């Protein structure tokens, strides 16, 4: 019997645990032909999420396992830990708040059996605000224009990954992660299906505007070096313009003598150049920061405990880097 792991990264999701329990029981009833593993990753929750996970594992150790991270690392790293500890032949990533409906799982499994390695779920008719939808649309378009690897729009982490994809992702040990870009990067046979996102029923969303901005910038800088090129092109254009202007000034000065006015021109040029320099410096800094964080070669995370079916887990607990 094929084993499927459902990965549920959770940060302060105490209130969703009951819902998870119901949903996972339903998944088992709906898909009896598979062996199920429900892998919960506690991402440094400050509420009683961990205690609830421990209880789930105690009540049903055959199906529930959990990894307790040493602090809050963010969802990307929590998923990375999930990839490391998943034991299934395939992995389905879902949000712990159960915004992802379990009724598309049979469809995912069907396509997987047909030979697809990455069955990703695309959001349809989302009930998010117009602004949020539009900005995400623009963002995808921008990202896509910067790279020639196809990017799936309106697609998040809700997807089924074959073991081949998991093994590929496990070898990508960068700590500044943009997992969405990685799914595209690794390739393999992909298939999109549609789903309707549910309202969050318990707890609160963990994303603030600032964290979305951070995610967006990280998404670009971890995915492509195109902005560095932008800095060079901008510099080139400005230099060219400045050079033409220089010739113009020399000619005009020689023909008509030197007028004393010119304060506005100087001001504008100064400010413009200053702006371009800061922008370029900022872009370089973004990448330098990234390099700084990666060259330290730290493991992506540490864990307090793991309880589950992965047998070589104890040796793995401290040094996740050994994988690379
Ligand atoms: N999450 C996490 N670590 C974090 C923030 C979020 O593991 O630091 C998990 C969270 O528990 C949930 C998923 O990531 O399972 C998505 O988070 P959320 O529902 O807050 O995001 P939204 O659905 O609003 O995009
Ligand atoms: Mg959510």
Tab-separated table of C-alpha atoms and ligand atoms in Angstrom:
chain	number	residue	atom	x	y	z
A	1	UNK	CA	0.000	0.000	0.000
A	2	UNK	CA	1.322	3.448	-0.949
A	3	UNK	CA	1.945	5.800	1.923
A	4	UNK	CA	0.925	9.444	1.717
A	5	UNK	CA	2.203	12.065	4.124
A	6	UNK	CA	0.143	15.150	4.829
A	7	UNK	CA	2.431	17.922	6.001
A	8	UNK	CA	0.889	20.531	8.275
A	9	UNK	CA	3.173	23.392	9.351
A	10	UNK	CA	1.586	25.099	12.336
A	11	UNK	CA	2.320	28.286	14.215
A	12	UNK	CA	-0.088	29.034	17.054
A	13	UNK	CA	-2.795	26.843	15.612
A	14	UNK	CA	-4.085	25.437	18.878
A	15	UNK	CA	-7.629	26.406	17.911
A	16	UNK	CA	-7.406	24.512	14.619
A	17	UNK	CA	-6.291	21.173	16.051
A	18	UNK	CA	-9.824	19.812	16.482
A	19	UNK	CA	-10.578	20.732	12.882
A	20	UNK	CA	-7.404	19.043	11.711
A	21	UNK	CA	-8.376	15.911	13.595
A	22	UNK	CA	-11.826	15.823	11.977
A	23	UNK	CA	-10.453	16.517	8.532
A	24	UNK	CA	-7.721	13.898	8.722
A	25	UNK	CA	-10.211	11.280	9.916
A	26	UNK	CA	-12.310	12.184	6.888
A	27	UNK	CA	-9.302	11.880	4.578
A	28	UNK	CA	-8.696	8.349	5.834
A	29	UNK	CA	-12.346	7.410	5.326
A	30	UNK	CA	-12.467	8.918	1.841
A	31	UNK	CA	-9.215	7.325	0.652
A	32	UNK	CA	-9.010	3.845	2.156
A	33	UNK	CA	-6.540	2.535	-0.426
A	34	UNK	CA	-3.625	4.377	1.149
A	35	UNK	CA	-1.560	4.374	4.277
A	36	UNK	CA	-1.641	7.841	5.857
A	37	UNK	CA	0.887	9.815	7.823
A	38	UNK	CA	-0.067	13.192	9.277
A	39	UNK	CA	3.118	15.098	9.948
A	40	UNK	CA	2.649	18.165	12.110
A	41	UNK	CA	5.466	20.680	12.363
A	42	UNK	CA	5.276	22.951	15.377
A	43	UNK	CA	6.960	26.173	14.289
A	44	UNK	CA	7.744	27.538	17.737
A	45	UNK	CA	4.146	28.173	18.754
A	46	UNK	CA	3.612	30.136	21.925
A	47	UNK	CA	0.217	28.621	22.683
A	48	UNK	CA	-0.656	24.996	23.419
A	49	UNK	CA	-0.231	23.759	19.840
A	50	UNK	CA	2.614	21.437	20.841
A	51	UNK	CA	0.661	19.850	23.697
A	52	UNK	CA	-2.162	19.169	21.264
A	53	UNK	CA	0.255	17.581	18.798
A	54	UNK	CA	1.670	15.375	21.521
A	55	UNK	CA	-1.854	14.289	22.390
A	56	UNK	CA	-2.685	13.458	18.759
A	57	UNK	CA	0.474	11.378	18.489
A	58	UNK	CA	-0.222	9.588	21.778
A	59	UNK	CA	-3.787	8.747	20.772
A	60	UNK	CA	-2.881	7.534	17.283
A	61	UNK	CA	0.890	7.007	16.910
A	62	UNK	CA	0.421	5.008	13.717
A	63	UNK	CA	-0.848	8.053	11.854
A	64	UNK	CA	0.215	11.187	13.683
A	65	UNK	CA	3.807	12.299	13.985
A	66	UNK	CA	5.223	15.677	14.865
A	67	UNK	CA	8.415	17.680	14.705
A	68	UNK	CA	8.889	20.373	17.298
A	69	UNK	CA	11.195	23.128	16.012
A	70	UNK	CA	13.380	24.947	18.513
A	71	UNK	CA	11.807	28.325	17.723
A	72	UNK	CA	9.620	30.088	15.173
A	73	UNK	CA	11.445	29.886	11.847
A	74	UNK	CA	8.590	30.789	9.501
A	75	UNK	CA	6.514	28.604	7.244
A	76	UNK	CA	9.192	28.106	4.577
A	77	UNK	CA	11.631	26.541	7.016
A	78	UNK	CA	8.838	24.616	8.749
A	79	UNK	CA	8.087	23.046	5.381
A	80	UNK	CA	11.764	22.290	4.848
A	81	UNK	CA	11.715	20.349	8.128
A	82	UNK	CA	8.575	18.613	6.907
A	83	UNK	CA	10.330	17.480	3.711
A	84	UNK	CA	13.140	16.047	5.829
A	85	UNK	CA	10.879	14.061	8.115
A	86	UNK	CA	8.146	12.925	5.714
A	87	UNK	CA	8.220	9.176	5.141
A	88	UNK	CA	5.482	8.863	2.505
A	89	UNK	CA	5.774	7.930	-1.165
A	90	UNK	CA	4.092	11.231	-1.783
A	91	UNK	CA	3.535	14.354	0.272
A	92	UNK	CA	0.587	16.709	0.412
A	93	UNK	CA	1.237	20.115	1.938
A	94	UNK	CA	-1.728	21.789	3.600
A	95	UNK	CA	-2.236	24.789	5.865
A	96	UNK	CA	-2.945	23.873	9.451
A	97	UNK	CA	-5.870	26.293	9.538
A	98	UNK	CA	-7.578	23.945	7.043
A	99	UNK	CA	-8.197	26.676	4.499
A	100	UNK	CA	-7.253	24.088	1.941
A	101	UNK	CA	-10.204	21.775	1.314
A	102	UNK	CA	-9.568	18.067	1.702
A	103	UNK	CA	-12.064	17.162	-1.022
A	104	UNK	CA	-9.496	17.766	-3.788
A	105	UNK	CA	-7.175	15.145	-2.316
A	106	UNK	CA	-8.756	12.214	-4.237
A	107	UNK	CA	-8.199	14.147	-7.467
A	108	UNK	CA	-4.577	14.822	-6.528
A	109	UNK	CA	-4.043	11.132	-5.834
A	110	UNK	CA	-5.637	10.180	-9.123
A	111	UNK	CA	-3.256	12.352	-11.121
A	112	UNK	CA	-0.335	11.113	-9.076
A	113	UNK	CA	-1.281	7.520	-9.931
A	114	UNK	CA	-1.425	8.588	-13.565
A	115	UNK	CA	2.222	9.567	-13.321
A	116	UNK	CA	2.294	13.257	-12.424
A	117	UNK	CA	4.914	14.229	-9.854
A	118	UNK	CA	3.661	17.629	-8.765
A	119	UNK	CA	-0.099	18.123	-8.644
A	120	UNK	CA	-0.554	21.737	-7.619
A	121	UNK	CA	-3.840	23.297	-6.586
A	122	UNK	CA	-4.762	26.635	-8.090
A	123	UNK	CA	-7.000	29.025	-6.204
A	124	UNK	CA	-10.227	29.779	-7.956
A	125	UNK	CA	-12.707	32.541	-7.153
A	126	UNK	CA	-10.891	33.594	-4.029
A	127	UNK	CA	-12.753	35.745	-1.534
A	128	UNK	CA	-9.747	37.942	-0.896
A	129	UNK	CA	-10.027	41.664	-1.494
A	130	UNK	CA	-9.661	43.079	-4.994
A	131	UNK	CA	-6.451	44.831	-4.020
A	132	UNK	CA	-4.819	41.692	-2.648
A	133	UNK	CA	-5.792	39.707	-5.724
A	134	UNK	CA	-4.552	42.371	-8.133
A	135	UNK	CA	-1.242	42.909	-6.379
A	136	UNK	CA	-0.581	39.193	-6.327
A	137	UNK	CA	-1.432	39.040	-10.023
A	138	UNK	CA	0.961	41.865	-10.828
A	139	UNK	CA	3.623	40.294	-8.711
A	140	UNK	CA	3.396	36.997	-10.566
A	141	UNK	CA	3.565	38.797	-13.871
A	142	UNK	CA	6.640	40.734	-12.746
A	143	UNK	CA	8.327	37.600	-11.469
A	144	UNK	CA	7.523	35.738	-14.663
A	145	UNK	CA	8.936	38.525	-16.818
A	146	UNK	CA	12.233	38.230	-14.953
A	147	UNK	CA	12.782	34.555	-15.585
A	148	UNK	CA	12.118	31.952	-18.215
A	149	UNK	CA	11.235	29.143	-15.832
A	150	UNK	CA	7.429	28.885	-15.949
A	151	UNK	CA	5.746	30.014	-12.731
A	152	UNK	CA	2.282	28.811	-11.791
A	153	UNK	CA	-0.012	31.648	-10.906
A	154	UNK	CA	-2.476	31.601	-8.002
A	155	UNK	CA	-0.650	28.605	-6.693
A	156	UNK	CA	0.622	28.228	-3.197
A	157	UNK	CA	2.044	25.391	-1.223
A	158	UNK	CA	-1.132	23.334	-1.440
A	159	UNK	CA	0.038	20.473	-3.643
A	160	UNK	CA	0.950	16.842	-3.875
A	161	UNK	CA	4.619	16.068	-4.415
A	162	UNK	CA	6.004	12.747	-5.490
A	163	UNK	CA	8.999	11.309	-3.617
A	164	UNK	CA	11.240	12.371	-6.521
A	165	UNK	CA	10.236	16.007	-5.932
A	166	UNK	CA	10.724	15.708	-2.176
A	167	UNK	CA	14.206	14.298	-2.630
A	168	UNK	CA	15.011	17.146	-5.013
A	169	UNK	CA	13.724	19.753	-2.569
A	170	UNK	CA	15.613	18.129	0.300
A	171	UNK	CA	18.847	18.746	-1.531
A	172	UNK	CA	18.158	22.461	-1.744
A	173	UNK	CA	19.430	23.540	1.653
A	174	UNK	CA	19.365	27.302	1.295
A	175	UNK	CA	17.951	28.972	4.370
A	176	UNK	CA	16.515	32.027	2.652
A	177	UNK	CA	13.790	30.065	1.027
A	178	UNK	CA	11.235	30.790	-1.581
A	179	UNK	CA	9.701	27.370	-1.883
A	180	UNK	CA	7.218	28.474	-4.532
A	181	UNK	CA	10.081	29.240	-6.882
A	182	UNK	CA	11.708	25.910	-6.035
A	183	UNK	CA	8.718	23.876	-7.149
A	184	UNK	CA	9.071	25.454	-10.571
A	185	UNK	CA	12.826	25.184	-10.603
A	186	UNK	CA	13.018	21.447	-9.943
A	187	UNK	CA	10.751	20.684	-12.884
A	188	UNK	CA	9.202	17.171	-13.098
A	189	UNK	CA	5.766	16.444	-14.515
A	190	UNK	CA	3.296	19.017	-13.267
A	191	UNK	CA	-0.475	19.117	-13.294
A	192	UNK	CA	-2.735	21.895	-12.073
A	193	UNK	CA	-6.128	21.381	-10.492
A	194	UNK	CA	-8.558	23.933	-9.104
A	195	UNK	CA	-9.868	24.505	-5.623
A	196	UNK	CA	-11.816	27.058	-3.673
A	197	UNK	CA	-10.060	28.452	-0.656
A	198	UNK	CA	-12.025	28.425	2.568
A	199	UNK	CA	-12.307	31.192	5.103
A	200	UNK	CA	-10.040	30.772	8.062
A	201	UNK	CA	-12.276	29.505	10.834
A	202	UNK	CA	-10.044	29.533	13.878
A	203	UNK	CA	-7.166	31.695	14.972
A	204	UNK	CA	-5.756	34.559	12.934
A	205	UNK	CA	-3.700	34.887	9.794
A	206	UNK	CA	-0.004	35.197	10.540
A	207	UNK	CA	0.755	37.501	7.653
A	208	UNK	CA	1.076	41.227	8.098
A	209	UNK	CA	1.547	43.727	5.284
A	210	UNK	CA	5.230	43.986	6.142
A	211	UNK	CA	5.758	40.236	6.024
A	212	UNK	CA	4.043	40.121	2.645
A	213	UNK	CA	6.374	42.826	1.343
A	214	UNK	CA	9.317	40.881	2.725
A	215	UNK	CA	8.073	37.697	1.137
A	216	UNK	CA	7.633	39.420	-2.202
A	217	UNK	CA	11.151	40.894	-2.147
A	218	UNK	CA	12.652	37.614	-0.992
A	219	UNK	CA	10.713	35.882	-3.720
A	220	UNK	CA	12.385	37.992	-6.362
A	221	UNK	CA	15.889	38.119	-4.939
A	222	UNK	CA	16.046	34.416	-4.158
A	223	UNK	CA	14.701	33.487	-7.536
A	224	UNK	CA	16.501	35.681	-10.007
A	225	UNK	CA	19.440	38.036	-10.254
A	226	UNK	CA	17.613	40.195	-12.804
A	227	UNK	CA	17.453	43.261	-10.492
A	228	UNK	CA	21.253	43.339	-10.414
A	229	UNK	CA	21.092	43.661	-14.165
A	230	UNK	CA	18.536	46.413	-13.692
A	231	UNK	CA	21.027	48.339	-11.558
A	232	UNK	CA	23.658	48.058	-14.288
A	233	UNK	CA	21.255	49.088	-17.034
A	234	UNK	CA	19.992	52.013	-14.991
A	235	UNK	CA	23.570	53.111	-14.378
A	236	UNK	CA	24.357	52.800	-18.059
A	237	UNK	CA	21.317	54.825	-19.126
A	238	UNK	CA	21.957	57.562	-16.619
A	239	UNK	CA	25.630	57.759	-17.602
A	240	UNK	CA	24.680	57.990	-21.267
A	241	UNK	CA	22.155	60.732	-20.548
A	242	UNK	CA	24.685	62.578	-18.411
A	243	UNK	CA	27.261	62.346	-21.186
A	244	UNK	CA	24.874	63.770	-23.785
A	245	UNK	CA	23.936	66.524	-21.388
A	246	UNK	CA	27.622	67.250	-20.805
A	247	UNK	CA	28.221	67.762	-24.527
A	248	UNK	CA	25.153	69.977	-24.713
A	249	UNK	CA	26.428	72.140	-21.865
A	250	UNK	CA	29.884	72.479	-23.399
A	251	UNK	CA	28.432	73.486	-26.753
A	252	UNK	CA	25.936	75.931	-25.245
A	253	UNK	CA	28.568	77.475	-22.991
A	254	UNK	CA	30.942	77.978	-25.886
A	255	UNK	CA	28.281	79.517	-28.095
A	256	UNK	CA	26.486	81.762	-25.633
A	257	UNK	CA	28.893	82.177	-22.731
A	258	UNK	CA	28.134	80.935	-19.268
A	259	UNK	CA	24.821	81.927	-17.740
A	260	UNK	CA	24.822	82.082	-13.975
A	261	UNK	CA	21.458	80.407	-13.583
A	262	UNK	CA	21.355	76.677	-13.479
A	263	UNK	CA	20.575	75.934	-9.891
A	264	UNK	CA	17.443	73.873	-10.745
A	265	UNK	CA	19.343	71.729	-13.246
A	266	UNK	CA	22.065	70.995	-10.748
A	267	UNK	CA	19.557	70.172	-8.046
A	268	UNK	CA	17.545	67.837	-10.271
A	269	UNK	CA	20.609	66.063	-11.590
A	270	UNK	CA	22.023	65.693	-8.110
A	271	UNK	CA	18.848	64.269	-6.650
A	272	UNK	CA	18.251	61.990	-9.592
A	273	UNK	CA	21.756	60.593	-9.530
A	274	UNK	CA	21.598	60.215	-5.767
A	275	UNK	CA	18.375	58.269	-6.101
A	276	UNK	CA	19.734	55.959	-8.752
A	277	UNK	CA	22.854	55.324	-6.714
A	278	UNK	CA	20.895	54.492	-3.606
A	279	UNK	CA	18.604	52.198	-5.540
A	280	UNK	CA	21.503	50.343	-7.121
A	281	UNK	CA	23.278	50.112	-3.809
A	282	UNK	CA	20.115	48.774	-2.235
A	283	UNK	CA	19.765	46.097	-4.879
A	284	UNK	CA	23.375	45.029	-4.445
A	285	UNK	CA	22.801	45.037	-0.694
A	286	UNK	CA	19.795	42.735	-1.017
A	287	UNK	CA	21.908	40.125	-2.717
A	288	UNK	CA	24.882	40.684	-0.472
A	289	UNK	CA	22.636	40.061	2.540
A	290	UNK	CA	21.481	36.859	0.954
A	291	UNK	CA	25.035	35.745	0.280
A	292	UNK	CA	25.952	36.600	3.861
A	293	UNK	CA	23.182	34.408	5.211
A	294	UNK	CA	24.034	31.504	2.970
A	295	UNK	CA	27.813	31.452	3.324
A	296	UNK	CA	27.463	30.860	7.048
A	297	UNK	CA	26.183	27.451	6.025
A	298	UNK	CA	24.099	27.037	9.102
A	299	UNK	CA	21.577	24.252	9.262
A	300	UNK	CA	18.135	25.483	8.354
A	301	UNK	CA	16.666	24.669	11.736
A	302	UNK	CA	17.061	22.840	15.009
A	303	UNK	CA	14.480	20.678	16.646
A	304	UNK	CA	13.491	19.966	20.210
A	305	UNK	CA	11.925	16.621	19.472
A	306	UNK	CA	10.575	14.347	16.829
A	307	UNK	CA	8.066	11.592	17.342
A	308	UNK	CA	7.228	9.548	14.317
A	309	UNK	CA	8.227	6.749	11.980
A	310	UNK	CA	11.465	8.079	10.613
A	311	UNK	CA	13.962	5.648	12.101
A	312	UNK	CA	17.206	7.530	11.544
A	313	UNK	CA	15.683	10.591	13.110
A	314	UNK	CA	17.881	10.933	16.178
A	315	UNK	CA	21.100	11.306	14.225
A	316	UNK	CA	19.290	13.784	12.078
A	317	UNK	CA	18.038	15.956	14.853
A	318	UNK	CA	21.078	18.152	15.266
A	319	UNK	CA	22.729	18.234	11.892
A	320	UNK	CA	20.328	18.725	9.061
A	321	UNK	CA	23.244	19.954	7.049
A	322	UNK	CA	24.552	16.411	6.650
A	323	UNK	CA	21.898	15.980	3.989
A	324	UNK	CA	23.456	18.408	1.630
B	1	LIG	N1	2.824	29.213	9.640
B	1	LIG	C1	4.009	28.683	10.149
B	1	LIG	N2	4.958	29.533	10.645
B	1	LIG	C2	4.801	30.884	10.644
B	1	LIG	C3	3.599	31.418	10.093
B	1	LIG	C4	2.647	30.547	9.596
B	1	LIG	O1	4.200	27.475	10.164
B	1	LIG	O2	5.695	31.589	11.121
B	1	LIG	C5	1.783	28.290	9.128
B	1	LIG	C6	0.406	28.522	9.719
B	1	LIG	O3	0.256	27.840	10.930
B	1	LIG	C7	-0.486	27.970	8.638
B	1	LIG	C8	0.275	28.312	7.354
B	1	LIG	O4	1.620	28.536	7.750
B	1	LIG	O5	-0.612	26.561	8.713
B	1	LIG	C9	-0.306	29.523	6.651
B	1	LIG	O6	-0.362	30.600	7.558
B	1	LIG	P1	-1.601	31.591	7.613
B	1	LIG	O7	-2.887	30.825	7.632
B	1	LIG	O8	-1.348	32.509	8.735
B	1	LIG	O9	-1.440	32.344	6.215
B	1	LIG	P2	-2.612	32.775	5.212
B	1	LIG	O10	-3.521	31.602	5.030
B	1	LIG	O11	-3.287	33.925	5.841
B	1	LIG	O12	-1.875	33.125	3.941
B	2	LIG	MG1	-4.438	30.622	6.418
